[in-house]
GROMACS .gro file of N, CA and C in nm:
model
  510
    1UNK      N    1  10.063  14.966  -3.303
    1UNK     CA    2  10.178  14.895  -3.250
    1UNK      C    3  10.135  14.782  -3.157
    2UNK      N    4  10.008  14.794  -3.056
    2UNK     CA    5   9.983  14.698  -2.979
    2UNK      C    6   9.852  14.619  -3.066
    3UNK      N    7   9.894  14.594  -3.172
    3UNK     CA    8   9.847  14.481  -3.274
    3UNK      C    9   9.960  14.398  -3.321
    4UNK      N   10  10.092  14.448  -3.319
    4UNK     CA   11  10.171  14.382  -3.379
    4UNK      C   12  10.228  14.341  -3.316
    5UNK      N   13  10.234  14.377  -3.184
    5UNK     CA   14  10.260  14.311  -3.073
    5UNK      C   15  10.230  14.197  -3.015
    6UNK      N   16  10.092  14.189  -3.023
    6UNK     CA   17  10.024  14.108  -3.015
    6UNK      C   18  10.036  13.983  -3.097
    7UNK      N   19  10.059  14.053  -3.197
    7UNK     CA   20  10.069  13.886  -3.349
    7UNK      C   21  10.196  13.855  -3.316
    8UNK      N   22  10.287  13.895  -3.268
    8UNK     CA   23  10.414  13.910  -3.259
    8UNK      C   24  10.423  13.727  -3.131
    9UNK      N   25  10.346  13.815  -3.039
    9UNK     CA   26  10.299  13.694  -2.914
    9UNK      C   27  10.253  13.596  -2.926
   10UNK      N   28  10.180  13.590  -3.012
   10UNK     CA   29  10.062  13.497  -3.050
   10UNK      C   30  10.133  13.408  -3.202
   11UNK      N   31  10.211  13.455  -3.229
   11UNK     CA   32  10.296  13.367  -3.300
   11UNK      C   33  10.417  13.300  -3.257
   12UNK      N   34  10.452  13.362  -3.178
   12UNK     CA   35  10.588  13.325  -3.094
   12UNK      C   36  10.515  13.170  -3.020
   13UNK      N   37  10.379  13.202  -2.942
   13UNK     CA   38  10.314  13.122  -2.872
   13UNK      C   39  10.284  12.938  -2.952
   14UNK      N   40  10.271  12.975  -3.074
   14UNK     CA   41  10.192  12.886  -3.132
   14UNK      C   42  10.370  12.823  -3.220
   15UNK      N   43  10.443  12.863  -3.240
   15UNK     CA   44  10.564  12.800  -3.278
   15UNK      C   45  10.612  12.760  -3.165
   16UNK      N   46  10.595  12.751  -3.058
   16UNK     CA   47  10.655  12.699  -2.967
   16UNK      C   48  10.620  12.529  -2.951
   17UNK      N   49  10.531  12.510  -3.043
   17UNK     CA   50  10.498  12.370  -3.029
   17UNK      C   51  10.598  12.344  -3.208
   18UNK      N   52  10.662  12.256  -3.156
   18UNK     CA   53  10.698  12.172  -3.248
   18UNK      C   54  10.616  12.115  -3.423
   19UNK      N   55  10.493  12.054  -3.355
   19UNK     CA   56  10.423  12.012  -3.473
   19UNK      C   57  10.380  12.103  -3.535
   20UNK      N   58  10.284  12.237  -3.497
   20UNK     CA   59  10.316  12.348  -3.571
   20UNK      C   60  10.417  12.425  -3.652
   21UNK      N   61  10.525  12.420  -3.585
   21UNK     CA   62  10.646  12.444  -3.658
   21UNK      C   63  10.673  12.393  -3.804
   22UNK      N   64  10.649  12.245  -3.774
   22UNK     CA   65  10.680  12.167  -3.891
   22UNK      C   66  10.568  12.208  -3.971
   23UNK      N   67  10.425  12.178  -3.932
   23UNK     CA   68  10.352  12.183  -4.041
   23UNK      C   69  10.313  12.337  -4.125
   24UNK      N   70  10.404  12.419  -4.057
   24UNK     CA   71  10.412  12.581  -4.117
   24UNK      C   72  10.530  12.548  -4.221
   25UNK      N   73  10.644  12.472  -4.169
   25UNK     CA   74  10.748  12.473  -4.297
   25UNK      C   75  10.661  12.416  -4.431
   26UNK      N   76  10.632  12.296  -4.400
   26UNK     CA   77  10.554  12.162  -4.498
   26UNK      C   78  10.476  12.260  -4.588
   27UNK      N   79  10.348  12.405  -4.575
   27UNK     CA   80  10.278  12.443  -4.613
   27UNK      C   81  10.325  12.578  -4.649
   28UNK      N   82  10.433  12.601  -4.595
   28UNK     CA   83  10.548  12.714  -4.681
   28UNK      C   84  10.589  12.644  -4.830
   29UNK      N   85  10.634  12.518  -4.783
   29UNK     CA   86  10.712  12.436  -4.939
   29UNK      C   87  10.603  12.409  -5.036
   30UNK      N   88  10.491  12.362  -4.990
   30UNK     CA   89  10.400  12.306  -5.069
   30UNK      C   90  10.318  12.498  -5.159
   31UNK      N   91  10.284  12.513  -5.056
   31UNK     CA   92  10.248  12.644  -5.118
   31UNK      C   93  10.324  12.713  -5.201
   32UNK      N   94  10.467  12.753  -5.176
   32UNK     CA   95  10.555  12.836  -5.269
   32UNK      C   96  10.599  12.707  -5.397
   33UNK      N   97  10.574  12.576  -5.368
   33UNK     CA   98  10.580  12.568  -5.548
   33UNK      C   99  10.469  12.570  -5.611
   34UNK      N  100  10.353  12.559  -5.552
   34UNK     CA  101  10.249  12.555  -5.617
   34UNK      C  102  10.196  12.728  -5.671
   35UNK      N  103  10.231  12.819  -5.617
   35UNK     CA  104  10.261  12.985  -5.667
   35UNK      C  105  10.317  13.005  -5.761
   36UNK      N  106  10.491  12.907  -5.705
   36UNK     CA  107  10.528  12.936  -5.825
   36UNK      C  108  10.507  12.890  -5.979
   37UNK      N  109  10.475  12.771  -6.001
   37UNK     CA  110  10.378  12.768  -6.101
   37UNK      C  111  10.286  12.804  -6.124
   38UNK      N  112  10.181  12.852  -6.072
   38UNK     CA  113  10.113  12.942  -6.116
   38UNK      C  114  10.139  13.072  -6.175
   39UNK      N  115  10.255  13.105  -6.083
   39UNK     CA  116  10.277  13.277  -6.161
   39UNK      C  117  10.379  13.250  -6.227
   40UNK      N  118  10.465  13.132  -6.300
   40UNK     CA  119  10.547  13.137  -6.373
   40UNK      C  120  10.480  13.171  -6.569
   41UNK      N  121  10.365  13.122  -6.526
   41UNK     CA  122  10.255  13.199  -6.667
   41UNK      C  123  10.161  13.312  -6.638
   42UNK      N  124  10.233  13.391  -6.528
   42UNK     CA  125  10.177  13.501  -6.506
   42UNK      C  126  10.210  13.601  -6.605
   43UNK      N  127  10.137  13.734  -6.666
   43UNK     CA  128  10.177  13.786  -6.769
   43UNK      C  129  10.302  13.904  -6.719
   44UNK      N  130  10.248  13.931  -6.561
   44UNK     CA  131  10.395  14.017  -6.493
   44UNK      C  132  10.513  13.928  -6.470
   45UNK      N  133  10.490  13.825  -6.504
   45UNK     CA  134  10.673  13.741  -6.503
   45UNK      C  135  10.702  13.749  -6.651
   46UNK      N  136  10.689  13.820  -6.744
   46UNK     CA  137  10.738  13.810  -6.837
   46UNK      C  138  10.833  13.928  -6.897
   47UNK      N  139  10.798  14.017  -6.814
   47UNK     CA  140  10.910  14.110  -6.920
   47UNK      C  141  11.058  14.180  -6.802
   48UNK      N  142  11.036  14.087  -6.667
   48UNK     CA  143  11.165  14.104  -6.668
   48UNK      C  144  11.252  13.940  -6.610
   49UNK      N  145  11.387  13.967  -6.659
   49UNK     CA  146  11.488  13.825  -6.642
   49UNK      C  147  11.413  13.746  -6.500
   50UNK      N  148  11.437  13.599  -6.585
   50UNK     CA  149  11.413  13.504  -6.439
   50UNK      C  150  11.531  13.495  -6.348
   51UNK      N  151  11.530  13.514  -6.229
   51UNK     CA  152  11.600  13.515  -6.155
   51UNK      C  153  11.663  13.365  -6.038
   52UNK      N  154  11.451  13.301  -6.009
   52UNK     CA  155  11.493  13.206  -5.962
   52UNK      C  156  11.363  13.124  -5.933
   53UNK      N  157  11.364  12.966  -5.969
   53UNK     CA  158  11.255  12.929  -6.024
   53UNK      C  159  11.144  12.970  -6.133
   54UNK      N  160  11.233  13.011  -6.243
   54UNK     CA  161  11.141  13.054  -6.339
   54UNK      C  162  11.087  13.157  -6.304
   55UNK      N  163  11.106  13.254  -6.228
   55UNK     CA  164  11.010  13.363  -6.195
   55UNK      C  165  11.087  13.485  -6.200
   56UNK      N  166  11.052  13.599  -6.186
   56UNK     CA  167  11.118  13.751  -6.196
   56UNK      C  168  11.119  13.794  -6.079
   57UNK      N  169  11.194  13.931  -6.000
   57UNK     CA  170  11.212  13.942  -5.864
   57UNK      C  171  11.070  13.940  -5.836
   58UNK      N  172  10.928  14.022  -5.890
   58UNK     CA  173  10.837  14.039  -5.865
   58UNK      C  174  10.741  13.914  -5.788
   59UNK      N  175  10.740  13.835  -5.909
   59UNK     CA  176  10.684  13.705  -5.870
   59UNK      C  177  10.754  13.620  -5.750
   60UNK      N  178  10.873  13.602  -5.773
   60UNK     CA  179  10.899  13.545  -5.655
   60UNK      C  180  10.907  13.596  -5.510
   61UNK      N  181  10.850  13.740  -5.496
   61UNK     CA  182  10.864  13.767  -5.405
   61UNK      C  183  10.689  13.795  -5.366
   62UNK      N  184  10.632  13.778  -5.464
   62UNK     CA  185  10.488  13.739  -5.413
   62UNK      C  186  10.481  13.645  -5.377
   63UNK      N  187  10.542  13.493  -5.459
   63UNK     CA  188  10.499  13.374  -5.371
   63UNK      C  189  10.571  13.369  -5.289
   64UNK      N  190  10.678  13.428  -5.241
   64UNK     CA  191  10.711  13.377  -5.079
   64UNK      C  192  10.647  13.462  -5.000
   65UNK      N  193  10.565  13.573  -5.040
   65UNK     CA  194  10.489  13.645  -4.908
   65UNK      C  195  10.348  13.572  -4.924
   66UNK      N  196  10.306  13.516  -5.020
   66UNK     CA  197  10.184  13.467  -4.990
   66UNK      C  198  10.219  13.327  -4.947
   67UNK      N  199  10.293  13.234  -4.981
   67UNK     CA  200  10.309  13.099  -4.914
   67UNK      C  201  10.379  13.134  -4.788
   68UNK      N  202  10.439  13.209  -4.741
   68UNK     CA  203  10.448  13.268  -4.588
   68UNK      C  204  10.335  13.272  -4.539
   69UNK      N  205  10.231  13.354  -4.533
   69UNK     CA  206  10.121  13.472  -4.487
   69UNK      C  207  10.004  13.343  -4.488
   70UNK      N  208  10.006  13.279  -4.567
   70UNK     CA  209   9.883  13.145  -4.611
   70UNK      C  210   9.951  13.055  -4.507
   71UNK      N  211  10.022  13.034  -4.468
   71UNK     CA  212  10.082  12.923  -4.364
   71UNK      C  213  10.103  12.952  -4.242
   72UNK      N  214  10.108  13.086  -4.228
   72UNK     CA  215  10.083  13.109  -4.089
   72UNK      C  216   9.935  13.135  -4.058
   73UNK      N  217   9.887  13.175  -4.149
   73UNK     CA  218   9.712  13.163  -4.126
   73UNK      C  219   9.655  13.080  -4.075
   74UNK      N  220   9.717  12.970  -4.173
   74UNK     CA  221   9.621  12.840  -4.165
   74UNK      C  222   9.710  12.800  -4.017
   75UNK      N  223   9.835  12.761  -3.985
   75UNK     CA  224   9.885  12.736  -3.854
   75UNK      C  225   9.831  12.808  -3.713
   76UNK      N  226   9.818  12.939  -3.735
   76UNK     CA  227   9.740  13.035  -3.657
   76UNK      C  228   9.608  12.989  -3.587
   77UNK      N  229   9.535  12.979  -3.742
   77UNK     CA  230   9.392  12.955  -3.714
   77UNK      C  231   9.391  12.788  -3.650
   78UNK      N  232   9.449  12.696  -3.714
   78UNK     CA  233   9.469  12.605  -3.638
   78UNK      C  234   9.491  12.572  -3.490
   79UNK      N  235   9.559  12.617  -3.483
   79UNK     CA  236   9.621  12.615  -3.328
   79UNK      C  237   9.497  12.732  -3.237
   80UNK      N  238   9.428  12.830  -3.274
   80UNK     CA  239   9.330  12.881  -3.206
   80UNK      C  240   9.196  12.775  -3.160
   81UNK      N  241   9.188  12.731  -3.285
   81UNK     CA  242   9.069  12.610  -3.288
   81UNK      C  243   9.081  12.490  -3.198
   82UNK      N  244   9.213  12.437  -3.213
   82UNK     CA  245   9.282  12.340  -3.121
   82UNK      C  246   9.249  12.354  -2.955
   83UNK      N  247   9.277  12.521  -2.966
   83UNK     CA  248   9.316  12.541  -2.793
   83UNK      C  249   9.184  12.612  -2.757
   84UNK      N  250   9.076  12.592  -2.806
   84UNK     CA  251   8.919  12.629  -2.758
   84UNK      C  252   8.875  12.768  -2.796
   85UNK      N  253   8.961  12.823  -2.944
   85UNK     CA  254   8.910  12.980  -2.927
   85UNK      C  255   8.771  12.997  -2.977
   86UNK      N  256   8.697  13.100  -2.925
   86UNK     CA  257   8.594  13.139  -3.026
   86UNK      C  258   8.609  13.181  -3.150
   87UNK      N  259   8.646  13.097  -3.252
   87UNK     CA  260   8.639  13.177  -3.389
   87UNK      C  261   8.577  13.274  -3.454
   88UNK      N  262   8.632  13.358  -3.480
   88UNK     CA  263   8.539  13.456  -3.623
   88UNK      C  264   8.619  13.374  -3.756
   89UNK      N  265   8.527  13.239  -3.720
   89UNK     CA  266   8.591  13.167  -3.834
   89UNK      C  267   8.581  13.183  -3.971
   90UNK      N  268   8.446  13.272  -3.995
   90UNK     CA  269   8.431  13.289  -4.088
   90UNK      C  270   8.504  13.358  -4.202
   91UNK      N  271   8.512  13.483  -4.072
   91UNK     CA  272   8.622  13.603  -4.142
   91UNK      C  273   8.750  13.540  -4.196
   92UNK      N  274   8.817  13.503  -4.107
   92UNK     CA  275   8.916  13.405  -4.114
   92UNK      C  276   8.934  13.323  -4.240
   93UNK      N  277   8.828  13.233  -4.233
   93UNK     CA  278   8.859  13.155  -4.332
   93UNK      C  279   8.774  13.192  -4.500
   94UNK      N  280   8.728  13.325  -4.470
   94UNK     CA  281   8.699  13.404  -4.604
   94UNK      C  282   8.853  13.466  -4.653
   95UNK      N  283   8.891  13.510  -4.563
   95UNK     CA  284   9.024  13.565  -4.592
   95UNK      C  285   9.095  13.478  -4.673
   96UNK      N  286   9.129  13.369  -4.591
   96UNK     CA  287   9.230  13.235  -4.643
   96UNK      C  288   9.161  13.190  -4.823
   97UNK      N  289   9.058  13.191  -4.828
   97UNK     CA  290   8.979  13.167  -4.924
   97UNK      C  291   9.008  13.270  -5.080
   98UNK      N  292   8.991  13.402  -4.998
   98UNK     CA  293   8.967  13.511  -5.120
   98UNK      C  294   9.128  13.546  -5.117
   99UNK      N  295   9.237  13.512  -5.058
   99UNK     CA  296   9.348  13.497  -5.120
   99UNK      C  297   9.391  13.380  -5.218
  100UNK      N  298   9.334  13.274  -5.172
  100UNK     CA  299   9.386  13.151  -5.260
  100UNK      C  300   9.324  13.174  -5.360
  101UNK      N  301   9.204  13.177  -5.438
  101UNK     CA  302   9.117  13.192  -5.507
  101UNK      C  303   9.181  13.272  -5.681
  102UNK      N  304   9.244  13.400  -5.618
  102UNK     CA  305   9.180  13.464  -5.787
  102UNK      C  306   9.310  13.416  -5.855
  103UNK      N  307   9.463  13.413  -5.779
  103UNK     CA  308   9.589  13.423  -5.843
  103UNK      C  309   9.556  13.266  -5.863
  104UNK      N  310   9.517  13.174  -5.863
  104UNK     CA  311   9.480  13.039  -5.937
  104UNK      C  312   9.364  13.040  -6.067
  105UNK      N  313   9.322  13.150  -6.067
  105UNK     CA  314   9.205  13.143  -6.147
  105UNK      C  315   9.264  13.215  -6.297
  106UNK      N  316   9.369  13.273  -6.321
  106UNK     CA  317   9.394  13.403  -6.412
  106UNK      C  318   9.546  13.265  -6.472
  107UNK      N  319   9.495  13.260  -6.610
  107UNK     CA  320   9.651  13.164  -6.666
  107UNK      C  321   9.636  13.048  -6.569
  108UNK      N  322   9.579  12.973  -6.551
  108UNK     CA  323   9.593  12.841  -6.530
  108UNK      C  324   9.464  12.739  -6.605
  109UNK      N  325   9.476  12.623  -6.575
  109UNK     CA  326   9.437  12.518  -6.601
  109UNK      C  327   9.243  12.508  -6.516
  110UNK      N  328   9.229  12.595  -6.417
  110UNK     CA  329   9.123  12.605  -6.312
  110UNK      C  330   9.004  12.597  -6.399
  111UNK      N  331   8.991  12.702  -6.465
  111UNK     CA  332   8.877  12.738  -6.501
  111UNK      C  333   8.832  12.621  -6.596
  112UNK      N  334   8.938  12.575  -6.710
  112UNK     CA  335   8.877  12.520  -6.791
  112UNK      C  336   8.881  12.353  -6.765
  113UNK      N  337   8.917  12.331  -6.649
  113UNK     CA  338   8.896  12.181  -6.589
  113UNK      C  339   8.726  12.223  -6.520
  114UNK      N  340   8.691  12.306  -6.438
  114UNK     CA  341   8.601  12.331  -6.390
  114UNK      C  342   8.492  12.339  -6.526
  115UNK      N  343   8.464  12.415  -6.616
  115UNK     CA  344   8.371  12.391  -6.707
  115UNK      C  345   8.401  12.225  -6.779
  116UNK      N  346   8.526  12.150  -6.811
  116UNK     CA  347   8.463  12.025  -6.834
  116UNK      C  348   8.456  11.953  -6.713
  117UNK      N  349   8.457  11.983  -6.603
  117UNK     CA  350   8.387  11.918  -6.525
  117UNK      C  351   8.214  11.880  -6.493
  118UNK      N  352   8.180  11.987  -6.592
  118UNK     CA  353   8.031  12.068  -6.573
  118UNK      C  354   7.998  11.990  -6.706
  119UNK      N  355   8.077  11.954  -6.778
  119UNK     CA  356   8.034  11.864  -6.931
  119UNK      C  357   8.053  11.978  -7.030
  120UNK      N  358   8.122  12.108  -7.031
  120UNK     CA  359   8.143  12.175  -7.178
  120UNK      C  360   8.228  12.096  -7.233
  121UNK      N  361   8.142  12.141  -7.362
  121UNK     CA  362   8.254  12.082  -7.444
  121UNK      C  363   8.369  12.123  -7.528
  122UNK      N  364   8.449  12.063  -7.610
  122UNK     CA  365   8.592  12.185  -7.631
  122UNK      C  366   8.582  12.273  -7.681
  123UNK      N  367   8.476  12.298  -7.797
  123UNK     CA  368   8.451  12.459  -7.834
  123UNK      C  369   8.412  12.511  -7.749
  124UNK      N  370   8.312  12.491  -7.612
  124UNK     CA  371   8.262  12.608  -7.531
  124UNK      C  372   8.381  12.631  -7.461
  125UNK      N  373   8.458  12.558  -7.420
  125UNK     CA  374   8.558  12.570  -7.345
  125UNK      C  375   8.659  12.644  -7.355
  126UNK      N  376   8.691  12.648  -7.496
  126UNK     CA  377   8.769  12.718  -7.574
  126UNK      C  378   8.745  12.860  -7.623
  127UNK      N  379   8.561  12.861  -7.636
  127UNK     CA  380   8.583  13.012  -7.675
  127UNK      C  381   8.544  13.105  -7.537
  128UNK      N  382   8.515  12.995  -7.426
  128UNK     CA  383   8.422  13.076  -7.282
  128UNK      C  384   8.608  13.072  -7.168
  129UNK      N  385   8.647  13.074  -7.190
  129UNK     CA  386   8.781  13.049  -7.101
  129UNK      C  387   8.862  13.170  -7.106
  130UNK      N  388   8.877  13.214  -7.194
  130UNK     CA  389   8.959  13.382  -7.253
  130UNK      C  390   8.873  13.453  -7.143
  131UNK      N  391   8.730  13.423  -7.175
  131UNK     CA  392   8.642  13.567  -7.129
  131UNK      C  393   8.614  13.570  -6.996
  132UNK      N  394   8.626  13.445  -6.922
  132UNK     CA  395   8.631  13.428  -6.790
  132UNK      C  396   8.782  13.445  -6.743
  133UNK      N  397   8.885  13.398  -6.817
  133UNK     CA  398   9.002  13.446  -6.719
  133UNK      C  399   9.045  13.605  -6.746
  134UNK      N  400   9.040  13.673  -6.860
  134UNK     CA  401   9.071  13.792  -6.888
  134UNK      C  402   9.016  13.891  -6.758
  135UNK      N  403   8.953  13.906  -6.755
  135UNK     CA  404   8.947  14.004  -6.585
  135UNK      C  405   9.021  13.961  -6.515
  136UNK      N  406   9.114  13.844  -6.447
  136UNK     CA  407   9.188  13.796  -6.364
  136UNK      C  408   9.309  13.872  -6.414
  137UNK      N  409   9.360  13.851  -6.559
  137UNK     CA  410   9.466  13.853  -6.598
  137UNK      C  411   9.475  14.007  -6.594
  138UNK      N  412   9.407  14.071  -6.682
  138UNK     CA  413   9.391  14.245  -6.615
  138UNK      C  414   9.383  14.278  -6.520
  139UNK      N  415   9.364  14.199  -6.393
  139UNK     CA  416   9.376  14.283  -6.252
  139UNK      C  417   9.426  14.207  -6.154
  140UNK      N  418   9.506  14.187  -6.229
  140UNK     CA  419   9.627  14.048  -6.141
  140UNK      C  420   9.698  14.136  -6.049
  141UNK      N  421   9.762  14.228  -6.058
  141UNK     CA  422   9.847  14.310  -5.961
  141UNK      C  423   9.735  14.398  -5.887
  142UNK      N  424   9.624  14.418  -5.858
  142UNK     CA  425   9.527  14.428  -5.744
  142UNK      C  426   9.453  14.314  -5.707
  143UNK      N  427   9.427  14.203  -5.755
  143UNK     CA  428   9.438  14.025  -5.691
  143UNK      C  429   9.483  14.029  -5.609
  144UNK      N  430   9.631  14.024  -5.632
  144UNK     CA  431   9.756  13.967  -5.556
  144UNK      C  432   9.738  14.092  -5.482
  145UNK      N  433   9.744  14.139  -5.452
  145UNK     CA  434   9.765  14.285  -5.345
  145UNK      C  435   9.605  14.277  -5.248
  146UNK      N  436   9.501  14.260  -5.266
  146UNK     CA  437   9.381  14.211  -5.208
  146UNK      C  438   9.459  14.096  -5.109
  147UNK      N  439   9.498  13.979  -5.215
  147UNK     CA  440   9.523  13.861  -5.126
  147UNK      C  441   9.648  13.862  -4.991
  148UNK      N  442   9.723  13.956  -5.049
  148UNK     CA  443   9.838  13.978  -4.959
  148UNK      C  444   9.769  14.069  -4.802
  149UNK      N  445   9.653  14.110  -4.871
  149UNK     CA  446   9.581  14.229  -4.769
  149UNK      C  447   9.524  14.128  -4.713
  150UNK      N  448   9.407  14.031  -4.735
  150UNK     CA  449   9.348  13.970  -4.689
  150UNK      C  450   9.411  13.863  -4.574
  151UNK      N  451   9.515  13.795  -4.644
  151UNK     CA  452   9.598  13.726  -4.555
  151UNK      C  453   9.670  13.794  -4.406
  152UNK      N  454   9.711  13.889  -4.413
  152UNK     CA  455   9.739  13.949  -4.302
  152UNK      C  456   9.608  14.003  -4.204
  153UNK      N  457   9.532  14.028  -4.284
  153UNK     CA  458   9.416  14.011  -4.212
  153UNK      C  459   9.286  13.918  -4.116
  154UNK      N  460   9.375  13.788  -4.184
  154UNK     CA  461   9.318  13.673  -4.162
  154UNK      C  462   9.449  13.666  -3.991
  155UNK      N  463   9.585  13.674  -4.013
  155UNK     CA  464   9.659  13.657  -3.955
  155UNK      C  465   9.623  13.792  -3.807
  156UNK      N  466   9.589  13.906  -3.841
  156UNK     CA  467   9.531  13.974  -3.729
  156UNK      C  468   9.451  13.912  -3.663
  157UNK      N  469   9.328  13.831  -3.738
  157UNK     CA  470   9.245  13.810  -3.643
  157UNK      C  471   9.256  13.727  -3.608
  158UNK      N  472   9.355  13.560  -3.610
  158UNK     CA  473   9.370  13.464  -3.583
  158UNK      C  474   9.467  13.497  -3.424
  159UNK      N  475   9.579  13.590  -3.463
  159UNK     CA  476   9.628  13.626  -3.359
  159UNK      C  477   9.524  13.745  -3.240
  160UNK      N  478   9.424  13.793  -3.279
  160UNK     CA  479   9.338  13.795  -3.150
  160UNK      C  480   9.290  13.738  -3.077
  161UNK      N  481   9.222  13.587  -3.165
  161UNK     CA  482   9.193  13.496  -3.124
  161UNK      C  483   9.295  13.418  -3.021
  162UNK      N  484   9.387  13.400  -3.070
  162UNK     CA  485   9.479  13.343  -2.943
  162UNK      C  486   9.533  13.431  -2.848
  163UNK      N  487   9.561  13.538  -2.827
  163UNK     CA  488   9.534  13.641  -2.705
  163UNK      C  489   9.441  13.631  -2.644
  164UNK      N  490   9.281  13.639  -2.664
  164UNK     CA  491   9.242  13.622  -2.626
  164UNK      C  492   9.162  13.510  -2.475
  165UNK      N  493   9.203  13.378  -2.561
  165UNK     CA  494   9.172  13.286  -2.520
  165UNK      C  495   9.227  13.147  -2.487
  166UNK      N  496   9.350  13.153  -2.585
  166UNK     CA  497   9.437  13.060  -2.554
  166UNK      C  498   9.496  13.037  -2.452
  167UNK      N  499   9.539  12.895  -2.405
  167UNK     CA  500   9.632  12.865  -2.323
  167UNK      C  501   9.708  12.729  -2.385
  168UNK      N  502   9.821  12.698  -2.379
  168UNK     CA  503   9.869  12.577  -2.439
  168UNK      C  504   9.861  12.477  -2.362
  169UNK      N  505   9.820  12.370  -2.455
  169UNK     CA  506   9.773  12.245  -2.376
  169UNK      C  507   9.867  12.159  -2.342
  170UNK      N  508   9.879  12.114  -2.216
  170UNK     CA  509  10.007  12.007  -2.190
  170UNK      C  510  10.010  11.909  -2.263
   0.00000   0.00000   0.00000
């Protein structure tokens, strides 16, 4: 409880500035359409009715907890860095990382821009792309559940960081 308390503070703290505010909405919007295309060719948006933006209750209620959870991260961690914290930046920004990462990698466009970026060519591309996204696509609903873990985790420790050490700057 005196963890959530804490994030509780430490978020309250860091919305109190204005430009944060905004740039948490800006990276809520930008993030939840960019989810939602992604998981609108997700294979769990398909077998039940779209509800809203092309997506099923499921999906859309992943991308608004991950374009939530990813925007307060990154606002979080921001505003710690800003106001002199010692980062465990790493952790932090492994977190932010290994959430964004796999639910872009499984049914999208990623992988096989990345190999012709590398110079394959359309047969390798074509027959090496199945076999690299297929593990994504099979373990898409523990992905997304990692990333949802990770992100709040990123958000624990960003909000220690500003308990810790913060003070807001005039």
């Amino acid at each position: 409880m005196a963890k959530v308390n804490g994030a509780i503070s430490a978020i309250r703290r860091v919305f109190n500035s204005k430009a944060y505010s905004v740039a948490f909405l800006l990276i809520v919007i930008l993030s939840f359409l960019g989810y939602s295309y992604l998981l609108s060719s997700s294979s769990l948006n398909l077998p039940l009715p779209k509800i809203a933006f092309g997506l099923n209750i499921y999906s859309l209620i992943v991308s608004i907890s991950i374009s939530l959870l990813l925007a307060l991260s990154l606002v979080m961690n921001t505003f710690a860095f800003v106001n002199g914290a010692a980062l465990s930046g790493r952790v932090s920004l492994g977190a932010i990382i290994a959430a964004i990462i796999p639910s872009g990698l499984c049914c999208t466009s990623v992988i096989p821009a990345i190999l012709t970026a590398f110079g394959a060519s359309t047969a390798t591309v074509i027959g090496v792309t199945g076999k690299l996204q297929g593990p994504f696509a099979t373990y898409e609903t523990l992905f997304i559940t990692l990333s949802i873990g990770l992100l709040l985790l990123s958000v624990l420790l960003a909000s220690r960081n500003i308990a810790k050490c913060c003070t807001v700057k005039k």
